[in-house]
mmCIF file of C-alpha atoms in Angstrom:
data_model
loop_
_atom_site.group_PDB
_atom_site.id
_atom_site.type_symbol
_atom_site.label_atom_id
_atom_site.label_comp_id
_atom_site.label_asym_id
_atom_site.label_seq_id
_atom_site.Cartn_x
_atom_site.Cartn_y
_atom_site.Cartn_z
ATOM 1 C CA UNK A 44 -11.197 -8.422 23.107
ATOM 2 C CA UNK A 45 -10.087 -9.286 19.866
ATOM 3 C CA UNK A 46 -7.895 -6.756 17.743
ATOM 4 C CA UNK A 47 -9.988 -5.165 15.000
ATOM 5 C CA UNK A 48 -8.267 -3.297 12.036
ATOM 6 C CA UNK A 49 -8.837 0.225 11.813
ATOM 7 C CA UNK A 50 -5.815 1.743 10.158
ATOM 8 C CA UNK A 51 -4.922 5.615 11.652
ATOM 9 C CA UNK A 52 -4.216 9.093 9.886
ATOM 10 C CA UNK A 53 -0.546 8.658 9.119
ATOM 11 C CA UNK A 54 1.181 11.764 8.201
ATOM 12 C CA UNK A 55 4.748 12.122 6.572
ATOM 13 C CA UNK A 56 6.217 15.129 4.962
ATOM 14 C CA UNK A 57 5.260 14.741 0.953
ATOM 15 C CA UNK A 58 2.244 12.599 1.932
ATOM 16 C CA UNK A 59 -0.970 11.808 4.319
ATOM 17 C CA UNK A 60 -2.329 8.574 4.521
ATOM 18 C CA UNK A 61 -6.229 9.264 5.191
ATOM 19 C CA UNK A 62 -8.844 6.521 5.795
ATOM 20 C CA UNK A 63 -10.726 6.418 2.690
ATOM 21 C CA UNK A 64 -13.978 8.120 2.629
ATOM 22 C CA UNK A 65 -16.316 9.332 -0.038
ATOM 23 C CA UNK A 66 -15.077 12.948 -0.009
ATOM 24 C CA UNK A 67 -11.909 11.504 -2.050
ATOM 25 C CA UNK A 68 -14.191 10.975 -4.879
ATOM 26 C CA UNK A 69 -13.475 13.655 -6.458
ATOM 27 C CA UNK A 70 -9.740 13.887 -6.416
ATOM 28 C CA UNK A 71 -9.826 10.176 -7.208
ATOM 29 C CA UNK A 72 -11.563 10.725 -10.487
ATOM 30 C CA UNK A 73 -9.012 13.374 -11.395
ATOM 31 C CA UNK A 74 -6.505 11.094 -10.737
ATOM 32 C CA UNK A 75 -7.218 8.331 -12.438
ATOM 33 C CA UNK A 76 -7.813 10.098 -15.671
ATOM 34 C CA UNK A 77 -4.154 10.767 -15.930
ATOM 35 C CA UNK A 78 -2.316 8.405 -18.039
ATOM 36 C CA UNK A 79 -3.489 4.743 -17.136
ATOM 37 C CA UNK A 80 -0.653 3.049 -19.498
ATOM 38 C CA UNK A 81 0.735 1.579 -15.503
ATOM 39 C CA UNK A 82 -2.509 0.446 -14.588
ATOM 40 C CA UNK A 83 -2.667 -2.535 -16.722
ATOM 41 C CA UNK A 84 -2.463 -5.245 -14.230
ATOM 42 C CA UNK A 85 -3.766 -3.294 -11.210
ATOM 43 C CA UNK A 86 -7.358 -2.335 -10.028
ATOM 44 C CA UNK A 87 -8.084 1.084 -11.065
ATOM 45 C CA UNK A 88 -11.363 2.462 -11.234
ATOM 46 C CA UNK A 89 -12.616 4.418 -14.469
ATOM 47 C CA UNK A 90 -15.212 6.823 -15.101
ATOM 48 C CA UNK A 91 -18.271 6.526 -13.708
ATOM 49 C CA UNK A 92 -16.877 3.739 -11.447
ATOM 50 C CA UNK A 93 -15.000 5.714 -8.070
ATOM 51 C CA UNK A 94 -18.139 5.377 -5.754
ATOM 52 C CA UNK A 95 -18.202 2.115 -6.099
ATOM 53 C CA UNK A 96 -14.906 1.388 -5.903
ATOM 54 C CA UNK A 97 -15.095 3.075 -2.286
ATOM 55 C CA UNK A 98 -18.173 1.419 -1.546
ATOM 56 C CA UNK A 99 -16.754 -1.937 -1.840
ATOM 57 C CA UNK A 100 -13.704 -0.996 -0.418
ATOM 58 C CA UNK A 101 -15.420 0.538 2.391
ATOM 59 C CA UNK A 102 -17.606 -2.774 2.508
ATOM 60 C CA UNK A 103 -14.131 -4.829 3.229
ATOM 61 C CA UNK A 104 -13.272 -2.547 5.739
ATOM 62 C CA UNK A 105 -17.193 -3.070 7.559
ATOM 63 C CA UNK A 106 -15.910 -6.989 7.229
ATOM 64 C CA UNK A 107 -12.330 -6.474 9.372
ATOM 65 C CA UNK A 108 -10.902 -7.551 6.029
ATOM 66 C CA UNK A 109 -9.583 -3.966 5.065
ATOM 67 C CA UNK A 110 -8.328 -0.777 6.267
ATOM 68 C CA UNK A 111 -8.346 1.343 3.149
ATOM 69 C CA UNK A 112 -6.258 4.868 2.649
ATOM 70 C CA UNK A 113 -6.386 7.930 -0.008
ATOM 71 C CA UNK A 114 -2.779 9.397 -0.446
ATOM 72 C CA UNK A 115 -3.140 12.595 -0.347
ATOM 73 C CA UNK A 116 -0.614 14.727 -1.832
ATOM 74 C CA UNK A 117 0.556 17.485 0.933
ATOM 75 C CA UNK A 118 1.722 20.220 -1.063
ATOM 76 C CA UNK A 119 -1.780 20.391 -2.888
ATOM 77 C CA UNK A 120 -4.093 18.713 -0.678
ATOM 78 C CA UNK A 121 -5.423 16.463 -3.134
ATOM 79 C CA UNK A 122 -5.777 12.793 -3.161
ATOM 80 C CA UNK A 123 -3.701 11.165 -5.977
ATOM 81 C CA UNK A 124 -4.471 7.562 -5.357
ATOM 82 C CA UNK A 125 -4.960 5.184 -2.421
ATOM 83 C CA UNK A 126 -3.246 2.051 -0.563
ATOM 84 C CA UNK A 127 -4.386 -0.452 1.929
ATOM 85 C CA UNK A 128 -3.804 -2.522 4.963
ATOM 86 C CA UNK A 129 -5.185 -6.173 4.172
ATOM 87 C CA UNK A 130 -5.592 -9.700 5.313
ATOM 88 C CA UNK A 131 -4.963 -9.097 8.893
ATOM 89 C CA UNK A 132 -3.859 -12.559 10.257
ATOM 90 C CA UNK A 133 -3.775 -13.944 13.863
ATOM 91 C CA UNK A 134 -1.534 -16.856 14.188
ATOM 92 C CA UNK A 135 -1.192 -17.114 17.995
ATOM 93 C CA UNK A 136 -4.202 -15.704 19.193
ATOM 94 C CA UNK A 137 -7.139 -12.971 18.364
ATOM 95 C CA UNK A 138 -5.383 -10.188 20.313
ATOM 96 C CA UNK A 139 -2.695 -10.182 17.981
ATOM 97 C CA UNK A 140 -1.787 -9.036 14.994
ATOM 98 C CA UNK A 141 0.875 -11.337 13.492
ATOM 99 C CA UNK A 142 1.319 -10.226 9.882
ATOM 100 C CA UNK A 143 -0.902 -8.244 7.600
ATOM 101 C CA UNK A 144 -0.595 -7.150 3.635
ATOM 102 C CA UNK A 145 0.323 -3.700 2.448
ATOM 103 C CA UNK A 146 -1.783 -3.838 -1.739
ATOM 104 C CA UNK A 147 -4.547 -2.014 -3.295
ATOM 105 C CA UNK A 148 -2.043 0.741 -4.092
ATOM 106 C CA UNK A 149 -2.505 2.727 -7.238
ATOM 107 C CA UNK A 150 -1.106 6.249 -7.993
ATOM 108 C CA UNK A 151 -1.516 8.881 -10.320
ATOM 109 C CA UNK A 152 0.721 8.932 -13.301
ATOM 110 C CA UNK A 153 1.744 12.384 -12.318
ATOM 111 C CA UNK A 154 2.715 11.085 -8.504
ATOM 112 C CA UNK A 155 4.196 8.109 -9.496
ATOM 113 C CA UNK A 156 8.121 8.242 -9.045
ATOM 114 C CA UNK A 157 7.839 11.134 -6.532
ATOM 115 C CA UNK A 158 8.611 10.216 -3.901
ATOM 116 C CA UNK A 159 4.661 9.581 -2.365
ATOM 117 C CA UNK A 160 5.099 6.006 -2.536
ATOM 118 C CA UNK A 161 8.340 5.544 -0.863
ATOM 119 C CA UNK A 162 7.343 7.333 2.419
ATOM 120 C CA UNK A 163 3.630 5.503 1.982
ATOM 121 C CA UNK A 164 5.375 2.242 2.461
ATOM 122 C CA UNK A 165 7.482 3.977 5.264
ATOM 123 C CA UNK A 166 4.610 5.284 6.983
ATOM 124 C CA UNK A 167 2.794 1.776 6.758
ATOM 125 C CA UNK A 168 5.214 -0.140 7.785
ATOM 126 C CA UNK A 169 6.215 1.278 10.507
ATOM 127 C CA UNK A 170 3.540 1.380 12.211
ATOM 128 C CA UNK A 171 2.737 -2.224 11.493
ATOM 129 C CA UNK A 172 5.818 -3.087 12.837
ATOM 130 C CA UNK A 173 6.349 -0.560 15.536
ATOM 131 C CA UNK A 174 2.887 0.165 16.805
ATOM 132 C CA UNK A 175 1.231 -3.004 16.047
ATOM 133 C CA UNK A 176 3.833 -5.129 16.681
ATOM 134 C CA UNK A 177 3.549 -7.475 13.531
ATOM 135 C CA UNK A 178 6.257 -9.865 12.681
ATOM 136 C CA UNK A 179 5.455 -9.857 8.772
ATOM 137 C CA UNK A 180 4.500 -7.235 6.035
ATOM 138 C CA UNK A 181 3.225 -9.357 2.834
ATOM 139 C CA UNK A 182 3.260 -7.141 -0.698
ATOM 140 C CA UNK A 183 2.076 -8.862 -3.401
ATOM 141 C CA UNK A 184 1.324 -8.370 -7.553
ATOM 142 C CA UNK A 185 0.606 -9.647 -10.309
ATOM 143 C CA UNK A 186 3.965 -11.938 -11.198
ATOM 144 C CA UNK A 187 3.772 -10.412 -14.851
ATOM 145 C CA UNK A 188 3.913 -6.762 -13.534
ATOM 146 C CA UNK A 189 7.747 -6.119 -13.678
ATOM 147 C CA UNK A 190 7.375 -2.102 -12.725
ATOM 148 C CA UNK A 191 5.263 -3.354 -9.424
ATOM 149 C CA UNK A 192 8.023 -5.891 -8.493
ATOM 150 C CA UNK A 193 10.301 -3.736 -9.210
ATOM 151 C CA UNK A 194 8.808 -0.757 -7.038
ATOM 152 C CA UNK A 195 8.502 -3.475 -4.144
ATOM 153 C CA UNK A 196 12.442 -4.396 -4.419
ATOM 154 C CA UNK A 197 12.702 -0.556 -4.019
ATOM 155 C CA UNK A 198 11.395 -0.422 -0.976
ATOM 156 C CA UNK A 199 13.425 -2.715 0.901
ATOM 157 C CA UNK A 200 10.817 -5.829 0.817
ATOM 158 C CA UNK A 201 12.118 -9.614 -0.175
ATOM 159 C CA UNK A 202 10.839 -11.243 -3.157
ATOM 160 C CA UNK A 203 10.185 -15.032 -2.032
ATOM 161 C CA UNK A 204 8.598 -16.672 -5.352
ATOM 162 C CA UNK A 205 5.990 -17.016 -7.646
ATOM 163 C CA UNK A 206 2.497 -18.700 -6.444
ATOM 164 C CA UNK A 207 0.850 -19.793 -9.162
ATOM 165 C CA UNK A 208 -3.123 -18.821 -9.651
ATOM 166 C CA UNK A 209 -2.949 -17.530 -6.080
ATOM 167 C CA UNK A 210 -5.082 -14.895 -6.184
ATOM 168 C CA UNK A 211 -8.150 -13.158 -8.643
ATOM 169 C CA UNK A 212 -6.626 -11.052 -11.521
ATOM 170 C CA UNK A 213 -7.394 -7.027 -11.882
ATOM 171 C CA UNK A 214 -5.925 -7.307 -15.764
ATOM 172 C CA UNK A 215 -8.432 -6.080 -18.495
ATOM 173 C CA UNK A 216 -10.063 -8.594 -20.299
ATOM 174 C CA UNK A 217 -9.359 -11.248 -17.497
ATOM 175 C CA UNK A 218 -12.533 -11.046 -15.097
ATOM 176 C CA UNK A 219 -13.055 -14.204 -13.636
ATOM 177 C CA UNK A 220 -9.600 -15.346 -13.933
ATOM 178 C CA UNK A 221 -6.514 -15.900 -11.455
ATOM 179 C CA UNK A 222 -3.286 -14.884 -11.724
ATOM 180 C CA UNK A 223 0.123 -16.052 -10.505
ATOM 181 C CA UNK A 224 1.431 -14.003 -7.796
ATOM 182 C CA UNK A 225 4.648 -12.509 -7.074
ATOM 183 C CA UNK A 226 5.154 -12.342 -3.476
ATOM 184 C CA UNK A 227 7.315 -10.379 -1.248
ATOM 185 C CA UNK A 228 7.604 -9.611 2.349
ATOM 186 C CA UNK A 229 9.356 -7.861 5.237
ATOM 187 C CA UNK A 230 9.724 -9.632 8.519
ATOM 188 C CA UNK A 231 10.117 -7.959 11.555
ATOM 189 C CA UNK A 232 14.392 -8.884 11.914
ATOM 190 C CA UNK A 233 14.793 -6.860 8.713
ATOM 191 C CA UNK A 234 12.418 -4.339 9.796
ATOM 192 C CA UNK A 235 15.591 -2.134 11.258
ATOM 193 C CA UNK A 236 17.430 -2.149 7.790
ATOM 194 C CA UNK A 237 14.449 -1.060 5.575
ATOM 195 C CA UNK A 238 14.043 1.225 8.016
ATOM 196 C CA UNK A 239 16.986 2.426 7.486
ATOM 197 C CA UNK A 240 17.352 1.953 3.768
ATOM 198 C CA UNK A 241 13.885 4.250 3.632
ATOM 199 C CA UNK A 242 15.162 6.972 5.901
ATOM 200 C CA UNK A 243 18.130 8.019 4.090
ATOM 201 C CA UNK A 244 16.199 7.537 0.842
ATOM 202 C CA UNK A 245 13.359 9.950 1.603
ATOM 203 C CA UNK A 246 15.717 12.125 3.180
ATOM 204 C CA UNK A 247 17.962 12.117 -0.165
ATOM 205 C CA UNK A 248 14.616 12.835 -1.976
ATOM 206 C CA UNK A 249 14.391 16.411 -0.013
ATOM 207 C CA UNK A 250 16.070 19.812 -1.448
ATOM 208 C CA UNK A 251 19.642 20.038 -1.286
ATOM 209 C CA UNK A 252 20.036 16.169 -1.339
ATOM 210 C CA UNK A 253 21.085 15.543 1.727
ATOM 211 C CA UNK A 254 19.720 13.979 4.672
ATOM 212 C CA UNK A 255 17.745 15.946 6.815
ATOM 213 C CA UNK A 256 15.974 15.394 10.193
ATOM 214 C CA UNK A 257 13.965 11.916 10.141
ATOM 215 C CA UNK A 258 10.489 11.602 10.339
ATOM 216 C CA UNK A 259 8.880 11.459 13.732
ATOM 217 C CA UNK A 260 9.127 7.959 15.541
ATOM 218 C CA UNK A 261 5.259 7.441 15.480
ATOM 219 C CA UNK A 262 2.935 8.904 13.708
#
């Protein structure tokens, strides 16, 4: 039997990664009505436009194409954005996973730079590397986007060129267009040192500043 993508409850300290579902509507809205000025070349949905946005998300997922997330915020139990598993890809054979994109990702201005997206990423990744057993994480964005790439260099993935008009573009004003792509990735050698590199960051990101315990092996 073939492997089919259904992505887990992942749980870290600042953040839970929750399978999408309509009941984030709400909290979704709210969230992206806070300043959109970082949204410009990244799919966000607008007024009027969240159920939808989960209905074709949640459509992808139906396909084996998706495994959508909200973020929800811990301390306040709201959602503040979302993230995905995407592409799933099966090189050797239909059991298994050999690499699959981390994207979709959008945050709330008020979440963004605290922390929520670092141990995201964490949470993501390790589990597609240590539960899964992937050998490649692909992150991708828009190659004009210099706070994405920036955020993905942050996070411990490799930046391995430009591909031009790879892939459609979420910009305003550019429906029906491509875009060239930055891409980046994390194979599963380097796995152990972005591990790393995210452990003592989140843990430097907790009161006091020091590290503290690390987050559970699994989750």
């Amino acid at each position: 039997m073939g492997f089919t993508l259904a992505g887990p409850v992942l749980e870290g300290t600042r953040v839970s990664l929750e399978p999408l579902e309509h009941r984030h509507a709400q909290d979704l809205l709210r969230a992206a009505q806070e300043d959109r000025s970082s949204y410009r070349f990244t799919w966000v949905p607008g007024p009027g436009q969240v159920d939808a946005y989960i209905d074709e998300q949640l459509a992808r997922a139906a396909a084996g194409k998706l495994a959508p997330y909200a973020q929800v915020d811990r301390a306040s139990g709201r959602a503040v954005g979302v993230t995905a598993y995407w592409e799933p890809r099966h090189w050797l054979d239909e059991d298994t996973l050999s690499a699959i994109e981390v994207g979709f990702t959008w945050l709330a201005a008020s979440a963004q730079g605290s922390g929520v997206n670092a141990e995201a990423k964490y949470l993501l990744f390790r589990h597609a590397f240590e539960v899964w057993g992937v050998s490649r994480v692909d992150l991708k964005t828009d190659a004009r986007n210099s706070r994405s790439r920036a955020a993905i260099e942050r996070v411990g993935a490799r930046f391995e060129g430009v591909l031009r008009n790879w892939s459609r573009s979420w910009a305003p004003g550019e429906d029906g267009q491509l875009r060239d792509s930055a891409i980046f990735s994390i194979t599963a050698e380097d796995w152990p040192r972005c591990r790393a590199g995210l452990e003592e960051r989140l843990a430097l990101g907790r009161p006091g500043g020091r590290p503290e315990a690390r987050l559970p092996a699994r989750s």
